[in-house]
Coordinates of C-alpha atoms and ligand atoms in Angstrom, one line a residue:
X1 CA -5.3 2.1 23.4
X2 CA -8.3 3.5 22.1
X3 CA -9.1 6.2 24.9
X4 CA -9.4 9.5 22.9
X5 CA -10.1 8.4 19.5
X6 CA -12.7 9.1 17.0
X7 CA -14.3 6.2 15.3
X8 CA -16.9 6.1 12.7
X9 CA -19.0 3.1 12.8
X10 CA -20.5 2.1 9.7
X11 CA -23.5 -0.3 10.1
X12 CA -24.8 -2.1 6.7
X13 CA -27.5 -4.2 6.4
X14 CA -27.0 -8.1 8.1
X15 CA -28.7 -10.0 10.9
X16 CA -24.8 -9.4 12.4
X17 CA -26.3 -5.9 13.2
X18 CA -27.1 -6.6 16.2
X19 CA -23.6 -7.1 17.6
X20 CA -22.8 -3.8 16.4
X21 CA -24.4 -2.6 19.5
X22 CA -22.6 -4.3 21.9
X23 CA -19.5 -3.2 19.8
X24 CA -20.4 0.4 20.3
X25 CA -20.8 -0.6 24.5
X26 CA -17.4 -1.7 24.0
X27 CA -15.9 0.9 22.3
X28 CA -16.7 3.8 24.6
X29 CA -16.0 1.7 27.6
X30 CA -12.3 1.8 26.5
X31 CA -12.6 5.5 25.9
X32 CA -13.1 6.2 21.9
X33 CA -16.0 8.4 20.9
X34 CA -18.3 6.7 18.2
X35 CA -20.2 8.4 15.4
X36 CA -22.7 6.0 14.1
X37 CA -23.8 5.7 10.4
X38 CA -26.2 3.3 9.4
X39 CA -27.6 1.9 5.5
X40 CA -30.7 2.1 5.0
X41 CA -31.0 -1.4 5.2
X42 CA -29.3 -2.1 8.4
X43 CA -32.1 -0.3 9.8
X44 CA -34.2 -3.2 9.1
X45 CA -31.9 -5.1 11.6
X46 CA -31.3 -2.5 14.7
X47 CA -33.1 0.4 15.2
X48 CA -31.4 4.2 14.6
X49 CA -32.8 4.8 18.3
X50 CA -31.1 2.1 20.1
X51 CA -27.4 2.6 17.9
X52 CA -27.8 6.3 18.8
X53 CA -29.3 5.7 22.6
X54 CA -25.9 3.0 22.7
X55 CA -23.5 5.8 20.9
X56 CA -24.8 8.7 23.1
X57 CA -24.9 10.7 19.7
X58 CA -26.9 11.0 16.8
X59 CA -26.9 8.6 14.1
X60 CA -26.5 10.0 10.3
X61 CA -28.4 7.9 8.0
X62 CA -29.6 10.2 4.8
X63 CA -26.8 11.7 2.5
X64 CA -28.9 14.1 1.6
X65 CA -30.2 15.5 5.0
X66 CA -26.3 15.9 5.7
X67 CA -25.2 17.6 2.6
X68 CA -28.3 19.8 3.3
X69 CA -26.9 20.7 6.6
X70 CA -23.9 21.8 5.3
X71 CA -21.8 22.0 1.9
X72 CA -19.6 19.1 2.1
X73 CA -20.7 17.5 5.4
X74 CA -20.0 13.8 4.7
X75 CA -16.6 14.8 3.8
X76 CA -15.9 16.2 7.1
X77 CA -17.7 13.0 8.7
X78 CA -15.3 11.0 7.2
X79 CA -12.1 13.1 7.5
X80 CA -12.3 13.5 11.7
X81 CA -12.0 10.3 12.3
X82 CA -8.9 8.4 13.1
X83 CA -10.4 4.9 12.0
X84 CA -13.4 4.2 9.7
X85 CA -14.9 0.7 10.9
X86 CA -17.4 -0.9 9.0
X87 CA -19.3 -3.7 11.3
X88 CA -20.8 -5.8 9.5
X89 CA -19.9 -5.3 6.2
X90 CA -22.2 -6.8 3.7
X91 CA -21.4 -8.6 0.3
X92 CA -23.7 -5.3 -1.1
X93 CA -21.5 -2.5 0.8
X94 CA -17.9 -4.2 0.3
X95 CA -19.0 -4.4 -3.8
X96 CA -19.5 -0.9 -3.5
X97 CA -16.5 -0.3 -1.8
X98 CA -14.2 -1.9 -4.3
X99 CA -15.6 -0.5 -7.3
X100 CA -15.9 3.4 -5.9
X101 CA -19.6 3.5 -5.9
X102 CA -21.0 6.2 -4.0
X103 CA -24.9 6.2 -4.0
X104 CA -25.5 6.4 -0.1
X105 CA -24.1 8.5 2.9
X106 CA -21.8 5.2 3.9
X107 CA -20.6 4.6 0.8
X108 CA -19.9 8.0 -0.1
X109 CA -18.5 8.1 3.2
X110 CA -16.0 5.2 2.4
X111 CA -15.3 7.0 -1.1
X112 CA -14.7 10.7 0.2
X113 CA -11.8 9.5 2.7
X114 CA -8.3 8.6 3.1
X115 CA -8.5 7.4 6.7
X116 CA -7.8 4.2 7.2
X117 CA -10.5 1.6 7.4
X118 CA -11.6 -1.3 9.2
X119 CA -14.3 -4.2 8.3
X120 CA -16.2 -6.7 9.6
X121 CA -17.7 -8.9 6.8
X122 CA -20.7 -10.7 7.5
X123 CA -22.4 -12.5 5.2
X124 CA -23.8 -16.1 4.2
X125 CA -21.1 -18.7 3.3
X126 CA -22.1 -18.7 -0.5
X127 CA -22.1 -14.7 -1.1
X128 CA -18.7 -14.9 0.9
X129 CA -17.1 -17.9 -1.2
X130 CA -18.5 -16.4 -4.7
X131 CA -15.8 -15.2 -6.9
X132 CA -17.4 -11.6 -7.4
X133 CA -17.0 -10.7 -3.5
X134 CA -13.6 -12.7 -3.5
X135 CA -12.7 -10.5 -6.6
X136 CA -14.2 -7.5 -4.6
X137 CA -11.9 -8.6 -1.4
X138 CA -8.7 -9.2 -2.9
X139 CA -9.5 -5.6 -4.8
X140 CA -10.0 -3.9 -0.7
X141 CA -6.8 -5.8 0.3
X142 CA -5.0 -4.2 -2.8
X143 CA -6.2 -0.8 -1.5
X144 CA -5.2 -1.2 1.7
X145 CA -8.4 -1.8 3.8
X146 CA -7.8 -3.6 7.3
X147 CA -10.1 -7.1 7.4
X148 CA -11.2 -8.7 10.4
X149 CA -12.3 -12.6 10.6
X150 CA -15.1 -13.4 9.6
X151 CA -15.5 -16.8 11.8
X152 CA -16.7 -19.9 10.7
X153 CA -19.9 -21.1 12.5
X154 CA -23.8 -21.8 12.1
X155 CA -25.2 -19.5 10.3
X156 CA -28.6 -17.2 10.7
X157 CA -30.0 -18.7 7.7
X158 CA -29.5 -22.4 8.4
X159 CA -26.2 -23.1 7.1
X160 CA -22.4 -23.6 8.1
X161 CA -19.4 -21.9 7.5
X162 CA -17.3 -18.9 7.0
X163 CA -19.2 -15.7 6.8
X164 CA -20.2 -14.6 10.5
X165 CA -19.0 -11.5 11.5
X166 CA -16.0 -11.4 14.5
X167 CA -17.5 -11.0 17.8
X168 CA -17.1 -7.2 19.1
X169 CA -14.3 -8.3 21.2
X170 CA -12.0 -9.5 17.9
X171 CA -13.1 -6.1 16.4
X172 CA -11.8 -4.5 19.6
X173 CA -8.9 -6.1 19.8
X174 CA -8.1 -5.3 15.4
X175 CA -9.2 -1.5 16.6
X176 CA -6.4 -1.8 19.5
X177 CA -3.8 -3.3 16.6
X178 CA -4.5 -0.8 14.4
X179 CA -3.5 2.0 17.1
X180 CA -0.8 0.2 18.4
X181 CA 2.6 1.8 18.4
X182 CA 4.9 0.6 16.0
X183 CA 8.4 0.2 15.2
X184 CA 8.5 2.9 12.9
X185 CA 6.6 5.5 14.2
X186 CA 8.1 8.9 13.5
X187 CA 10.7 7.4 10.9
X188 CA 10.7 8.8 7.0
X189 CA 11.9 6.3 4.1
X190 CA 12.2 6.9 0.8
X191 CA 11.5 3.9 -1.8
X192 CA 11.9 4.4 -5.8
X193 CA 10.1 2.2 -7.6
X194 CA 9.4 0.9 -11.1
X195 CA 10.9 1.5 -14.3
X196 CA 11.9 5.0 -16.1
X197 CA 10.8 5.9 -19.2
X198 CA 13.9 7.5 -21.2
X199 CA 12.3 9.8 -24.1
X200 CA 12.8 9.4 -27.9
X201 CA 10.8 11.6 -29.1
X202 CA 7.2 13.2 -27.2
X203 CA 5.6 9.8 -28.3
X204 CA 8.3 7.1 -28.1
X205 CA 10.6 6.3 -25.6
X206 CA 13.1 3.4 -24.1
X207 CA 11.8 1.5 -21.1
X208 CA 12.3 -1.8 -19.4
X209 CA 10.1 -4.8 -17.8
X210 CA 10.0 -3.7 -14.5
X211 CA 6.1 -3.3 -12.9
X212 CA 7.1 -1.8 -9.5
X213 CA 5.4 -4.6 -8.0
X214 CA 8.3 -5.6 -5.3
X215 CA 9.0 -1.7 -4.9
X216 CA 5.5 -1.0 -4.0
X217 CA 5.3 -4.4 -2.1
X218 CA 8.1 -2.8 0.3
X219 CA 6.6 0.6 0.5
X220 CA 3.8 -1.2 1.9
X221 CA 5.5 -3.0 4.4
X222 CA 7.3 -0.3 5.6
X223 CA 3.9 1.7 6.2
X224 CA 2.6 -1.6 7.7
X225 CA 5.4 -0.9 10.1
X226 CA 4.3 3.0 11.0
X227 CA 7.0 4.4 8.4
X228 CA 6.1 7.9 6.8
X229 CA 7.1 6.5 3.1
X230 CA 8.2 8.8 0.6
X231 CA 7.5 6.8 -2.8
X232 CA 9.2 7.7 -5.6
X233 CA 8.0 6.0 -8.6
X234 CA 8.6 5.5 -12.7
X235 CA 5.5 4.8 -14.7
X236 CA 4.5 1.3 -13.1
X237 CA 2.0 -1.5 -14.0
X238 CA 0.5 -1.3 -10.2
X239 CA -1.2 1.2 -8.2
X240 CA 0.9 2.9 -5.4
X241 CA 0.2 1.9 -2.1
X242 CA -2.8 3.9 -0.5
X243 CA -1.3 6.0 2.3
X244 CA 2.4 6.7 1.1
X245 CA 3.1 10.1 -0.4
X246 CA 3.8 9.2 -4.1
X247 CA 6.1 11.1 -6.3
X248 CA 5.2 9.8 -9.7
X249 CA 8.0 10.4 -12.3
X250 CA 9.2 9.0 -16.0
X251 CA 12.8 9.7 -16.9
X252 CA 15.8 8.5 -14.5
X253 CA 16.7 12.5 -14.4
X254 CA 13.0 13.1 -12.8
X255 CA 13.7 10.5 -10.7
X256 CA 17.4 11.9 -9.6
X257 CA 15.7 15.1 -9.1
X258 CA 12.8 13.6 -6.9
X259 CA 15.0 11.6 -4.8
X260 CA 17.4 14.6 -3.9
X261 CA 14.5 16.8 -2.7
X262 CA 13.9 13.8 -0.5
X263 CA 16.8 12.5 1.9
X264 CA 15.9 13.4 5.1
X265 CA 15.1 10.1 5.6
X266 CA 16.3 7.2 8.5
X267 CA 16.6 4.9 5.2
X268 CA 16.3 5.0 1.5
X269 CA 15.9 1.5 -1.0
X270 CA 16.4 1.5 -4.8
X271 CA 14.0 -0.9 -5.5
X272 CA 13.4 1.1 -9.4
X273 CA 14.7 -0.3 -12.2
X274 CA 17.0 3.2 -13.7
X275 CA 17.5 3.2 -17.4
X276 CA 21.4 3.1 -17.8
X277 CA 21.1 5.4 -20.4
X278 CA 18.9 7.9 -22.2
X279 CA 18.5 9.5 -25.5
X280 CA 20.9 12.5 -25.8
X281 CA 19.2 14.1 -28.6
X282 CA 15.9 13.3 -27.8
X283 CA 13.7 15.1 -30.6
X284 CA 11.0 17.6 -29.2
X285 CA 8.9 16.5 -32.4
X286 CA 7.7 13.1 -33.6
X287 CA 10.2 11.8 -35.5
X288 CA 9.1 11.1 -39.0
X289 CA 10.1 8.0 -41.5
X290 CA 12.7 9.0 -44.2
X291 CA 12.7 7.3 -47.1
X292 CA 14.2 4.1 -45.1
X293 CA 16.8 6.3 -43.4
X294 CA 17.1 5.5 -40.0
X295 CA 17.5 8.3 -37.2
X296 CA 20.3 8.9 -35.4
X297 CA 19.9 8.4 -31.7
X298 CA 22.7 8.9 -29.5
X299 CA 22.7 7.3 -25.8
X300 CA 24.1 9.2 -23.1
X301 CA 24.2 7.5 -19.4
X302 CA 22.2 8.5 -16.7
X303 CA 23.4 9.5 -13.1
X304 CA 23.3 6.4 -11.5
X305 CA 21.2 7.5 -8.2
X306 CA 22.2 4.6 -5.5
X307 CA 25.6 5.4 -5.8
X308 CA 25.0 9.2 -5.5
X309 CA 23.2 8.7 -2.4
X310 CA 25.3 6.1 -1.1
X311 CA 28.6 8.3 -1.5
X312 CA 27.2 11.4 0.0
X313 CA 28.7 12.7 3.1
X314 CA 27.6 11.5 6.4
X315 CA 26.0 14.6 6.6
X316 CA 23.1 14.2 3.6
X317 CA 23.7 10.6 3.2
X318 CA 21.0 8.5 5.3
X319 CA 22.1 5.9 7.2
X320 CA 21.0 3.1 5.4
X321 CA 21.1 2.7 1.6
X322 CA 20.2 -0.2 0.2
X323 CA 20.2 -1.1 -3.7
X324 CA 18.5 -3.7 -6.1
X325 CA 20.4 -6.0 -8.2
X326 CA 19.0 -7.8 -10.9
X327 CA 21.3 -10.2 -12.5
X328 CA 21.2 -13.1 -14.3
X329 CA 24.8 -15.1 -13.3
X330 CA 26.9 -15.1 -10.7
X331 CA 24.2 -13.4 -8.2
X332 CA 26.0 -13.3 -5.1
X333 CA 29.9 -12.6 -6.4
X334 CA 27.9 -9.8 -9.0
X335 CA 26.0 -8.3 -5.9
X336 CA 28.9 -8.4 -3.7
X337 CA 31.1 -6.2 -5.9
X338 CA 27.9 -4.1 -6.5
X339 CA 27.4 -3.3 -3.6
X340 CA 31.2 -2.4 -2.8
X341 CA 31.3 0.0 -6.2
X342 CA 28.1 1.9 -5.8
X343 CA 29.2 2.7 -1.9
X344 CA 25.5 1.2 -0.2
X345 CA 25.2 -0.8 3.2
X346 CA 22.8 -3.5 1.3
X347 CA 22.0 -4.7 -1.9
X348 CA 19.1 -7.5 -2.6
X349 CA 20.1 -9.3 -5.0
X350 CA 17.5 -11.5 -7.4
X351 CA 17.9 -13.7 -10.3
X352 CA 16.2 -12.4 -12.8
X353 CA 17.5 -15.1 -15.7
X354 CA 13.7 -15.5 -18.4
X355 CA 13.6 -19.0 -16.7
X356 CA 13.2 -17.8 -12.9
X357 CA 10.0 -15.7 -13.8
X358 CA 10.7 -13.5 -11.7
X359 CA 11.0 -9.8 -13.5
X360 CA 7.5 -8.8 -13.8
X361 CA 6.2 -11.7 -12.0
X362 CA 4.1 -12.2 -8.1
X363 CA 7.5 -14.1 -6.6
X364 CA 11.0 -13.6 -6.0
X365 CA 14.1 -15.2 -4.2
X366 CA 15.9 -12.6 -2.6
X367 CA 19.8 -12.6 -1.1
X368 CA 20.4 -10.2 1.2
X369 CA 24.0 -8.7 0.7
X370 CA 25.4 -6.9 3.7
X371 CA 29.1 -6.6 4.8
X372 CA 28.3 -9.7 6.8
X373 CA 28.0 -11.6 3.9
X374 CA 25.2 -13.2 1.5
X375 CA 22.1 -14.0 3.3
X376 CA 19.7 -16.3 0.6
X377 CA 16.0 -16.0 1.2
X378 CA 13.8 -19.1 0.3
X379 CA 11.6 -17.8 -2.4
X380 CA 8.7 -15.8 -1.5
X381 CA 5.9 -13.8 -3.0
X382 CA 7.0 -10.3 -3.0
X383 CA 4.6 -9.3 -0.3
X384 CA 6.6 -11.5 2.1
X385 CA 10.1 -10.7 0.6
X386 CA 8.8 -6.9 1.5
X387 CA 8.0 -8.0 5.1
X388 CA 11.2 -9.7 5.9
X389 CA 12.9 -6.8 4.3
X390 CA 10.9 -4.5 6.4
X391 CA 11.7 -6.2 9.6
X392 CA 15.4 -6.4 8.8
X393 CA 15.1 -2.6 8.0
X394 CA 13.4 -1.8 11.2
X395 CA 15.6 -3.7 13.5
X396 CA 18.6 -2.4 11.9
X397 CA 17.0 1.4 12.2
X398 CA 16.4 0.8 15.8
X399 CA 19.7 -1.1 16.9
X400 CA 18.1 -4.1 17.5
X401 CA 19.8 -6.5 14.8
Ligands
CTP1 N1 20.2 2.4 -10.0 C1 20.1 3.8 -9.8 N2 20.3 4.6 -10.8 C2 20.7 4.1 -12.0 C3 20.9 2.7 -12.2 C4 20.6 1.9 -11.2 O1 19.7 4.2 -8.7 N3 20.9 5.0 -13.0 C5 20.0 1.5 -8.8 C6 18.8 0.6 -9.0 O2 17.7 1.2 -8.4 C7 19.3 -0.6 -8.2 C8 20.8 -0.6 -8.3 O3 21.1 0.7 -8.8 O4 19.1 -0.4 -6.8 C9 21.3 -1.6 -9.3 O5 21.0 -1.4 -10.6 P1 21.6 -2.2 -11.8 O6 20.9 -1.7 -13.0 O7 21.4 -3.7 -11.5 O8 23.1 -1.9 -11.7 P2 24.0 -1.2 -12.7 O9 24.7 -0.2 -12.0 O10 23.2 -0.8 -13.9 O11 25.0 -2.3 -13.1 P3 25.0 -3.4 -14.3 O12 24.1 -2.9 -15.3 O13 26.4 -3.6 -14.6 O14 24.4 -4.7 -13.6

């Protein structure tokens, strides 16, 4: 699983330093080339000479020797390898990593790279349970960094509990993981997400509550699941997902025009909440007050881009659709009949009445509308509503639902 690959192994400053060397043993006995960088402090912990005696390379320590070598060396570092792993990972170094500091040749490393990431936190029990590097953790899991353990046990300094780092073995087998094939390997999607912004005038304009959480929550998961994701997105509250390529738009046309330039796809969800309509004379100027006369704004509809897709010929169509529906009564017999009129193979529907909490909220109870029928999920946060759909997604893709 790993023979071939390129791995940068980042080493901060921790007493777990030490296991970093058997780690690098490990890695090259399963075939992975290793390109050691070390912090300043771990070298306080292992010496450069045994990590690059271990590594059969040399180990790059000093940003500024490297950027001497060469313009832009640490972004080439960073950009040939396939996985970044950062063994251990101190409270210091993942701080830095969630707030996009880059004041050393690791974490400029970390900053100056989109290739996926691995890392190992090590740490005492107290710096691990403290809010700031919980804060810090939850920000790296928001971004998309891989985590692995750490263990509970005795610690260096006397104490007990969470905070040693996984043994190298763990970290080889989240390495193996990470390369493991998966399901949708080789597969495009296309997900829009989030709300549109429908134009007034160049400073006001009609929107809706959406925050593109559940959208983004399933662009996600499909990438969890090896999916190429083309995300097409309204102005939402939360990042896209690191990874997907994003197609940021505002007005539902934008977003018609975005999803048509992007079809050749093995499956495309509507998670975005579409203005119905838009402003038909939509001033190019700010609209000023009158003398209490109100402006005129006519609405015009929008195309309505599910059922565009979902009626194109077999040809351009892809070969699953699958539509949102937000109502607030009569879920199932409302999502049924949506899902007949707008022409798609799915719809989720949710219940999106004020009381439910769901629009703009971390939760949502999903039913799955298919021509088998309604199939009601339990309610779930929207990370885990995004899995199941995933699956369901990928097994469908595949023939194996
Ligand atoms: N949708 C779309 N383009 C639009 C409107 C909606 O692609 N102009 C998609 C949404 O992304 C969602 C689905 O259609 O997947 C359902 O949207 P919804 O607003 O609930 O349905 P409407 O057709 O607007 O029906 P109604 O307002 O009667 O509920």
């Amino acid at each position: 699983m790993l023979a071939g690959k390129n791995i940068l192994l980042i080493i901060s400053g921790g007493i777990a330093a030490f296991k970093s060397l058997d780690l690098i043993r490990r890695m090259r006995e399963r075939g992975a080339s290793v390109t050691p960088v070390m912090t300043q402090a771990a070298s306080e912990f292992v010496t450069p000479l045994s990590v690059s005696a271990l590594a059969g390379v040399q180990v790059y320590q000093d940003l500024f020797d490297l950027t001497a070598e060469s313009d832009m060396g640490h972004i080439q570092l960073s950009r040939s390898a396939d996985l970044i792993v950062v063994a251990p990972a101190s409270a210091d170094l993942l701080a830095k990593m969630a707030n996009g500091l880059a004041n050393d040749l690791a974490s400029t490393l970390l900053l100056a790279t989109d290739t996926p990431v691995l890392i190992a936190p090590a740490m005492n029990v107290r710096m691990w349970d403290h809010p700031a590097t919980q804060r810090n953790l939850a920000q790296l899991v928001a971004d998309r960094v891989h985590i692995v353990g750490p263990n509970p046990g005795d610690m260096a300094c006397g104490e007990y509990g969470l905070g040693r780092m996984s043994e190298p073995l763990e970290i080889i087998d989240a390495i193996a993981a990470h390369f493991a094939p998966r399901p949708l390997d080789g597969h495009k999607v296309l997900v829009t997400s989030g709300p549109t912004h429908e134009p007034i005038d160049p400073v006001r304009y009609i929107a809706n509550r959406s925050s593109g959480a559940q959208g983004t929550a399933i662009a996600a998961a499909l990438q969890d699941l090896g999916a190429d994701v083309r995300f097409v997105t309204g102005p939402a509250d939360v990042p896209p997902p690191n990874g997907v390529h994003v197609i940021q738009v505002e007005s539902a046309q934008d977003m018609f025009d975005a999803v048509k330039a992007n079809l050749d796809v093995s499956c495309a969800i509507f998670a975005a909440a579409v203005a119905d309509w838009r402003v038909e004379n939509a001033s190019g100027s700010k609209i000023k007050k009158q003398n209490g006369a109100l402006p005129e704004l006519s609405l015009t509809e929008n195309p309505d881009i599910l059922a565009h897709v979902a009626q194109l010929g077999t040809d351009a169509r892809p070969p699953l659709v699958i539509g949102f529906a937000a109502e607030t009564d009569d879920v199932i017999e409302n999502a049924t009949a949506k899902r007949a009129r707008k022409g798609c193979d799915w719809i989720v529907a949710n219940d999106v009445s004020p009381e439910t909490g769901i629009m703009g909220g971390s939760e949502n109870q999903a039913i799955l509308v298919t021509e088998q029928g309604a199939d009601q999920w339990p309610r779930l946060s929207k990370g885990d509503v995004a899995a199941k759909l995933a699956e369901r997604i990928a097994d469908q893709i595949l023939g194996t639902s």
